[in-house]
Coordinates of N, CA and C in Angstrom, one line a residue:
X576 N -30.0 -104.8 47.9 CA -31.0 -105.5 47.1 C -31.1 -105.7 45.3
X577 N -31.9 -106.6 45.0 CA -31.8 -106.6 43.2 C -33.2 -106.7 43.1
X578 N -33.2 -105.3 42.1 CA -35.4 -106.0 41.7 C -35.7 -107.0 40.9
X579 N -36.4 -107.0 40.9 CA -37.4 -108.4 40.1 C -36.8 -108.1 38.4
X580 N -35.8 -109.2 38.0 CA -35.3 -109.2 36.5 C -34.3 -108.8 36.3
X581 N -33.9 -108.5 38.3 CA -32.0 -108.5 37.6 C -31.8 -110.7 38.1
X582 N -30.3 -110.3 37.6 CA -29.2 -111.6 38.2 C -30.0 -112.3 38.7
X583 N -30.5 -111.7 40.0 CA -31.0 -112.8 41.2 C -32.5 -113.3 41.4
X584 N -32.9 -114.1 41.3 CA -33.7 -114.9 41.5 C -35.4 -114.3 42.5
X585 N -36.4 -114.6 41.4 CA -37.2 -113.7 42.7 C -37.7 -114.4 43.6
X586 N -38.0 -114.2 44.5 CA -38.3 -114.8 45.4 C -39.1 -114.2 46.9
X587 N -40.3 -115.0 47.5 CA -41.2 -114.0 48.3 C -40.2 -113.0 49.3
X588 N -39.8 -113.5 50.0 CA -38.8 -112.5 51.2 C -37.9 -111.4 50.1
X589 N -37.7 -111.3 49.1 CA -36.8 -110.1 48.3 C -38.6 -109.7 48.1
X590 N -39.8 -110.3 47.6 CA -41.3 -108.9 47.2 C -41.2 -108.3 48.3
X591 N -41.8 -108.6 49.8 CA -42.2 -108.8 50.9 C -41.4 -107.7 51.2
X592 N -39.4 -107.6 51.2 CA -39.2 -106.2 51.6 C -39.6 -104.9 50.8
X593 N -39.6 -105.1 49.1 CA -39.7 -103.6 48.7 C -41.4 -103.4 48.7
X594 N -41.4 -101.7 48.8 CA -42.5 -101.3 49.1 C -43.1 -101.3 47.7
X595 N -42.8 -101.2 46.5 CA -43.7 -100.4 45.2 C -42.2 -100.7 44.1
X596 N -43.2 -101.5 43.1 CA -42.8 -101.1 41.6 C -42.3 -100.1 41.1
X597 N -40.9 -100.3 40.7 CA -40.5 -99.1 39.6 C -40.3 -99.9 38.7
X598 N -39.9 -99.7 37.2 CA -39.2 -100.0 35.7 C -38.0 -98.4 35.3
X599 N -36.8 -99.2 35.3 CA -35.9 -98.5 34.7 C -35.1 -99.8 34.1
X600 N -35.5 -98.7 33.3 CA -33.6 -99.5 31.6 C -33.6 -98.3 31.1
X601 N -32.4 -98.9 30.3 CA -31.7 -97.9 29.0 C -30.8 -98.5 28.0
X602 N -30.4 -97.5 27.2 CA -29.6 -98.0 26.2 C -29.3 -96.9 25.8
X603 N -27.4 -96.9 25.1 CA -27.0 -96.1 24.7 C -27.4 -96.1 22.7
X604 N -27.1 -94.9 22.3 CA -27.6 -95.1 20.6 C -26.9 -94.3 19.9
X605 N -26.1 -94.7 18.8 CA -25.1 -93.2 18.2 C -25.6 -93.2 17.5
X606 N -26.6 -91.6 18.2 CA -27.2 -90.9 17.3 C -27.1 -89.8 18.7
X607 N -27.1 -88.1 17.9 CA -27.9 -87.0 18.8 C -29.2 -86.9 19.5
X608 N -28.9 -86.6 20.5 CA -30.0 -86.7 21.5 C -30.9 -85.6 21.0
X609 N -31.1 -84.6 19.6 CA -31.9 -84.2 18.9 C -32.3 -84.7 18.0
X610 N -32.3 -85.8 17.4 CA -32.5 -86.8 16.5 C -33.5 -87.6 17.1
X611 N -32.2 -88.7 18.0 CA -33.7 -89.1 18.9 C -35.3 -89.0 19.2
X612 N -34.7 -87.4 20.3 CA -36.0 -86.8 20.6 C -37.0 -86.6 19.8
X613 N -36.4 -86.5 18.6 CA -38.0 -86.4 17.0 C -38.1 -87.5 17.2
X614 N -37.0 -88.5 16.9 CA -37.9 -90.0 16.5 C -38.6 -91.2 17.9
X615 N -38.7 -89.9 18.5 CA -40.1 -90.3 20.2 C -41.0 -89.1 20.2
X616 N -41.0 -87.9 19.9 CA -42.2 -87.2 19.7 C -42.8 -87.4 18.4
X617 N -42.3 -87.1 17.2 CA -42.9 -87.1 15.5 C -43.7 -88.2 15.9
X618 N -44.7 -89.2 15.0 CA -45.4 -90.1 14.9 C -44.4 -90.4 13.7
X619 N -44.7 -89.4 12.9 CA -44.1 -90.7 11.6 C -42.9 -90.9 11.6
X620 N -41.9 -91.0 12.6 CA -40.6 -91.6 12.5 C -41.3 -92.8 14.2
X621 N -41.8 -92.7 15.1 CA -42.1 -93.6 16.0 C -42.8 -94.9 15.1
X622 N -43.2 -94.4 14.2 CA -44.2 -95.2 13.3 C -42.9 -96.5 13.1
X623 N -41.7 -96.1 12.5 CA -40.4 -97.0 12.0 C -40.1 -97.8 12.9
X624 N -40.5 -97.4 14.2 CA -40.2 -98.9 15.4 C -40.4 -98.9 16.5
X625 N -42.1 -98.6 16.9 CA -42.7 -98.3 18.0 C -44.4 -98.8 17.0
X626 N -45.1 -98.0 17.0 CA -46.7 -98.0 17.1 C -46.7 -98.3 15.3
X627 N -47.6 -98.3 15.3 CA -48.6 -98.3 13.6 C -49.1 -97.3 13.5
X628 N -49.4 -96.1 14.4 CA -50.1 -95.0 14.3 C -50.5 -94.5 15.3
X629 N -50.4 -92.9 15.6 CA -50.7 -92.2 16.9 C -51.8 -90.9 15.9
X630 N -52.4 -90.4 16.9 CA -53.2 -89.3 16.1 C -52.7 -88.2 16.1
X631 N -51.4 -88.0 16.5 CA -50.9 -86.8 16.7 C -49.1 -87.0 16.9
X632 N -48.7 -86.0 17.3 CA -47.1 -85.7 17.7 C -47.9 -85.3 19.8
X633 N -46.9 -85.5 20.2 CA -46.3 -85.1 21.3 C -46.2 -83.5 22.0
X634 N -47.3 -83.1 22.4 CA -47.1 -82.0 22.9 C -47.4 -82.0 24.5
X635 N -47.1 -81.2 25.1 CA -47.0 -80.6 26.1 C -48.5 -80.1 26.9
X636 N -49.3 -81.2 27.2 CA -50.3 -80.7 27.3 C -51.1 -81.8 26.8
X637 N -51.1 -81.6 25.9 CA -51.7 -82.9 25.4 C -52.5 -83.8 25.5
X638 N -52.9 -84.7 24.7 CA -53.4 -86.5 24.9 C -53.5 -86.6 24.0
X639 N -52.9 -87.7 23.5 CA -53.0 -88.6 22.1 C -53.1 -89.8 22.3
X640 N -53.3 -90.7 20.7 CA -53.5 -91.5 20.9 C -52.3 -92.8 19.9
X641 N -52.4 -93.4 20.8 CA -50.9 -94.1 20.0 C -51.7 -95.8 19.7
X642 N -52.0 -96.6 18.3 CA -52.2 -97.5 17.9 C -50.9 -98.4 17.5
X643 N -50.7 -99.6 18.3 CA -50.0 -100.9 17.7 C -50.3 -101.7 17.1
X644 N -49.4 -102.4 16.5 CA -49.9 -103.0 15.1 C -50.6 -104.8 16.1
X645 N -49.9 -104.9 17.0 CA -49.7 -106.3 17.8 C -50.8 -106.6 18.7
X646 N -52.3 -104.7 19.1 CA -53.3 -105.3 20.4 C -54.6 -103.9 19.3
X647 N -55.4 -104.3 19.8 CA -56.4 -104.1 18.9 C -57.2 -102.4 19.7
X648 N -56.6 -102.6 21.2 CA -57.1 -101.1 21.1 C -55.7 -100.2 21.1
X649 N -56.7 -98.4 21.1 CA -55.6 -97.7 21.5 C -55.5 -97.2 22.7
X650 N -54.4 -96.4 22.3 CA -53.7 -96.5 24.5 C -53.8 -94.6 23.9
X651 N -54.4 -94.5 25.4 CA -54.4 -92.8 25.2 C -53.0 -92.1 25.7
X652 N -52.5 -91.7 26.1 CA -51.3 -90.9 26.3 C -51.1 -89.8 26.5
X653 N -51.1 -88.7 27.8 CA -51.8 -87.2 28.6 C -50.0 -87.0 28.9
X654 N -49.2 -86.0 27.4 CA -48.5 -85.6 27.9 C -48.1 -84.2 28.5
X655 N -47.6 -85.2 29.8 CA -47.6 -83.7 31.1 C -46.0 -83.0 30.8
X656 N -44.8 -83.4 30.0 CA -44.0 -82.0 29.8 C -42.9 -82.8 28.9
X657 N -42.4 -82.0 28.3 CA -41.1 -81.7 27.0 C -40.6 -81.0 27.2
X658 N -39.3 -81.3 26.6 CA -38.5 -80.1 27.3 C -37.1 -81.4 26.6
X659 N -36.8 -80.1 25.3 CA -36.8 -80.8 23.6 C -35.0 -80.2 23.9
X660 N -33.9 -81.3 23.9 CA -34.0 -82.3 23.7 C -33.7 -83.6 24.5
X661 N -34.2 -83.4 25.9 CA -33.4 -83.6 26.5 C -34.8 -84.8 27.4
X662 N -36.4 -84.5 28.1 CA -36.9 -85.1 28.3 C -37.9 -85.3 27.8
X663 N -39.2 -86.2 28.7 CA -40.4 -86.4 27.7 C -40.9 -87.1 29.0
X664 N -42.0 -86.7 29.6 CA -42.5 -87.2 30.9 C -44.5 -87.5 29.7
X665 N -44.8 -88.6 30.1 CA -46.7 -88.6 29.5 C -46.9 -89.7 30.6
X666 N -48.4 -89.6 31.5 CA -49.2 -90.3 31.7 C -50.0 -92.2 30.8
X667 N -49.7 -93.0 31.2 CA -50.5 -93.7 30.6 C -50.9 -94.8 31.1
X668 N -52.1 -96.0 30.4 CA -52.6 -96.7 31.5 C -51.6 -97.8 31.3
X669 N -50.6 -97.3 32.1 CA -49.5 -99.3 32.0 C -50.0 -100.0 32.4
X670 N -51.0 -100.4 33.4 CA -52.1 -101.2 33.8 C -53.8 -101.7 33.5
X671 N -54.0 -102.7 33.9 CA -55.4 -102.7 33.4 C -56.0 -101.7 33.7
X672 N -55.8 -101.4 34.9 CA -57.0 -100.4 36.1 C -56.2 -99.4 36.3
X673 N -54.9 -98.7 36.0 CA -53.9 -98.5 36.9 C -53.3 -97.1 35.9
X674 N -52.8 -95.8 35.9 CA -52.3 -94.9 35.1 C -50.5 -95.2 35.5
X675 N -50.0 -94.7 35.3 CA -48.5 -94.6 35.4 C -47.7 -93.5 34.2
X676 N -47.1 -93.5 35.0 CA -46.0 -92.0 34.5 C -44.9 -92.6 34.2
X677 N -44.5 -92.2 33.1 CA -43.3 -92.8 32.3 C -42.3 -90.8 32.2
X678 N -41.1 -91.4 32.1 CA -40.3 -90.7 32.1 C -39.5 -91.1 31.4
X679 N -39.2 -90.5 29.7 CA -38.0 -90.6 29.1 C -36.5 -89.7 29.2
X680 N -35.6 -89.7 29.7 CA -34.3 -88.9 29.8 C -33.6 -89.4 28.9
X681 N -32.9 -87.7 28.1 CA -31.7 -88.4 26.9 C -30.6 -87.2 27.2
X682 N -29.5 -88.1 27.5 CA -28.0 -87.1 27.6 C -27.4 -87.8 26.8
X683 N -26.5 -86.4 26.1 CA -25.1 -86.7 25.4 C -24.7 -87.3 25.9
X684 N -23.4 -88.2 25.8 CA -22.6 -88.9 25.8 C -21.3 -88.5 25.3
X685 N -21.7 -88.7 24.2 CA -20.2 -87.7 23.1 C -21.0 -87.0 21.8
X686 N -20.4 -86.4 21.1 CA -21.4 -85.2 19.8 C -22.1 -86.6 19.4
X687 N -22.2 -87.6 19.4 CA -23.1 -88.5 18.7 C -23.4 -90.0 19.4
X688 N -23.2 -89.7 20.7 CA -23.6 -90.6 21.2 C -24.9 -90.1 22.6
X689 N -26.3 -91.0 22.8 CA -26.5 -90.8 23.7 C -27.5 -91.9 24.2
X690 N -27.4 -91.4 25.9 CA -27.7 -92.5 26.5 C -29.2 -92.4 27.1
X691 N -30.5 -92.6 26.5 CA -31.6 -92.7 26.9 C -32.7 -93.9 27.9
X692 N -32.9 -92.7 28.9 CA -33.1 -93.4 30.8 C -34.8 -93.4 30.2
X693 N -34.9 -94.8 30.6 CA -37.0 -94.7 30.9 C -37.2 -95.3 32.2
X694 N -38.3 -94.3 33.0 CA -38.0 -95.0 34.3 C -39.7 -95.1 34.4
X695 N -40.5 -96.1 34.7 CA -42.5 -96.2 34.8 C -42.5 -96.7 36.1
X696 N -43.4 -95.9 36.9 CA -44.1 -96.6 38.0 C -45.0 -96.2 38.9
X697 N -45.4 -95.8 40.0 CA -44.9 -97.1 40.3 C -46.2 -98.2 40.8
X698 N -45.5 -98.9 41.2 CA -47.0 -100.1 41.4 C -46.6 -100.9 42.3
X699 N -48.1 -101.3 43.7 CA -47.9 -102.3 44.3 C -47.7 -103.3 44.3
X700 N -46.4 -103.8 45.3 CA -45.4 -105.4 45.1 C -47.3 -106.0 45.3
X701 N -47.7 -106.4 44.2 CA -48.7 -107.7 44.2 C -48.9 -108.4 43.0
X702 N -49.9 -109.1 43.0 CA -50.5 -110.1 41.6 C -50.0 -109.1 40.3
X703 N -50.7 -108.3 40.8 CA -51.3 -107.7 39.5 C -49.7 -106.1 39.3
X704 N -49.3 -105.3 40.0 CA -47.8 -104.8 40.4 C -46.9 -105.4 39.0
X705 N -46.9 -107.3 39.8 CA -46.3 -107.8 39.3 C -46.3 -108.2 38.0
X706 N -47.6 -108.6 37.2 CA -47.8 -108.9 36.4 C -47.7 -107.6 35.2
X707 N -47.9 -106.4 35.7 CA -47.6 -105.4 35.2 C -45.8 -104.9 34.9
X708 N -45.0 -105.1 35.9 CA -43.7 -105.4 35.6 C -43.2 -106.0 35.0
X709 N -43.1 -107.0 34.7 CA -43.0 -107.8 33.6 C -43.2 -107.5 32.3
X710 N -44.3 -107.0 31.9 CA -45.5 -106.8 30.9 C -44.3 -105.7 30.3
X711 N -44.5 -104.3 30.8 CA -44.4 -103.0 30.8 C -42.3 -103.3 30.4
X712 N -41.5 -103.7 31.5 CA -40.0 -103.8 31.2 C -40.4 -104.8 30.0
X713 N -40.6 -105.9 29.8 CA -40.5 -106.0 28.1 C -40.2 -105.3 27.4
X714 N -41.8 -104.5 27.5 CA -42.5 -103.3 26.6 C -40.6 -102.3 26.4
X715 N -40.7 -101.8 27.8 CA -39.4 -101.0 27.2 C -38.4 -101.7 26.9
X716 N -37.6 -102.8 27.3 CA -36.5 -103.1 26.4 C -37.0 -103.2 24.8
X717 N -37.9 -103.0 24.6 CA -38.4 -104.0 23.0 C -38.6 -102.2 22.3
X718 N -38.9 -101.6 23.1 CA -38.9 -99.8 22.6 C -37.1 -99.7 22.6
X719 N -36.2 -99.8 23.5 CA -35.1 -99.1 23.4 C -34.4 -100.2 22.1
X720 N -35.1 -101.5 22.2 CA -33.7 -102.4 21.1 C -34.2 -102.1 19.8
X721 N -35.6 -101.7 19.3 CA -35.6 -101.1 18.5 C -36.0 -99.6 17.2
X722 N -35.5 -98.7 18.8 CA -35.6 -97.2 18.5 C -33.6 -97.6 18.2
X723 N -32.8 -98.6 18.7 CA -31.3 -98.0 18.2 C -31.4 -99.0 16.9
X724 N -31.9 -100.0 16.6 CA -32.1 -100.4 15.3 C -32.8 -99.6 14.3
X725 N -33.7 -98.9 14.4 CA -33.8 -98.4 13.6 C -32.7 -96.4 13.3
X726 N -32.4 -96.0 14.5 CA -31.7 -94.9 14.9 C -30.1 -95.4 13.9
X727 N -29.8 -96.4 14.4 CA -28.3 -96.7 13.9 C -28.4 -97.6 12.4
X728 N -29.3 -97.9 11.9 CA -29.2 -99.2 10.6 C -30.3 -98.8 10.2
X729 N -31.5 -97.7 10.3 CA -32.9 -97.9 9.6 C -33.7 -99.1 9.5
X730 N -33.1 -99.9 10.3 CA -34.1 -101.3 10.3 C -35.7 -101.3 11.4
X731 N -36.7 -102.2 10.9 CA -37.8 -102.0 11.4 C -37.8 -103.0 12.3
X732 N -37.6 -103.2 13.4 CA -37.3 -104.8 14.0 C -38.8 -105.4 14.7
X733 N -40.4 -104.4 14.7 CA -41.1 -105.1 14.9 C -41.8 -104.7 14.0
X734 N -41.6 -104.7 12.6 CA -42.3 -105.0 11.5 C -41.9 -106.8 11.1
X735 N -43.5 -107.3 11.5 CA -43.9 -108.8 11.2 C -43.3 -109.6 12.9
X736 N -42.8 -109.3 13.7 CA -42.8 -109.4 15.0 C -43.6 -110.0 15.9
X737 N -45.4 -109.4 16.0 CA -46.2 -109.6 16.4 C -46.9 -110.2 15.8
X738 N -46.8 -110.8 14.5 CA -48.1 -111.1 13.9 C -48.7 -112.6 14.1
X739 N -48.0 -113.0 14.7 CA -48.6 -114.3 15.6 C -49.3 -114.2 16.6
X740 N -49.1 -112.8 17.2 CA -50.2 -112.5 18.1 C -51.5 -112.0 17.6
X741 N -51.8 -111.7 16.7 CA -53.0 -111.1 15.8 C -53.6 -112.7 15.4
X742 N -53.4 -114.3 15.8 CA -54.1 -115.0 15.1 C -55.3 -115.6 16.2

């Protein structure tokens, strides 16, 4: 069975057969695990590809706030676990009324090649869950592609990308 968002068209039977929705996505980036890990946990680096501001670095046991240029509110991020340079796990308001856990894993492929895998979830298979699944899958794919552009080419793909949302 394929998950929603894959090559199979979503139909009610597929939704009915699934128990919970979980986001899983990944990308390979031509940089070391250490470089990518630092770009994820350090706000001055993260502002070059994902957020506009953070209240601090990601540290285990700490709650920080992320601010995105396209949203008026800040998003509290509770850091549950950090394993430098392999893993970051945090909890946040992944949905309007539901906290989700995000796990970012970094795996060395070669000296300067890293596979980044992101998992977020889980949500019930209902209208709210399907909305969350679509929006947050889009968000994590955006995160990964922006991280790749920044790490490999020094480009901030988000700069100006969401100005239309402020109107």
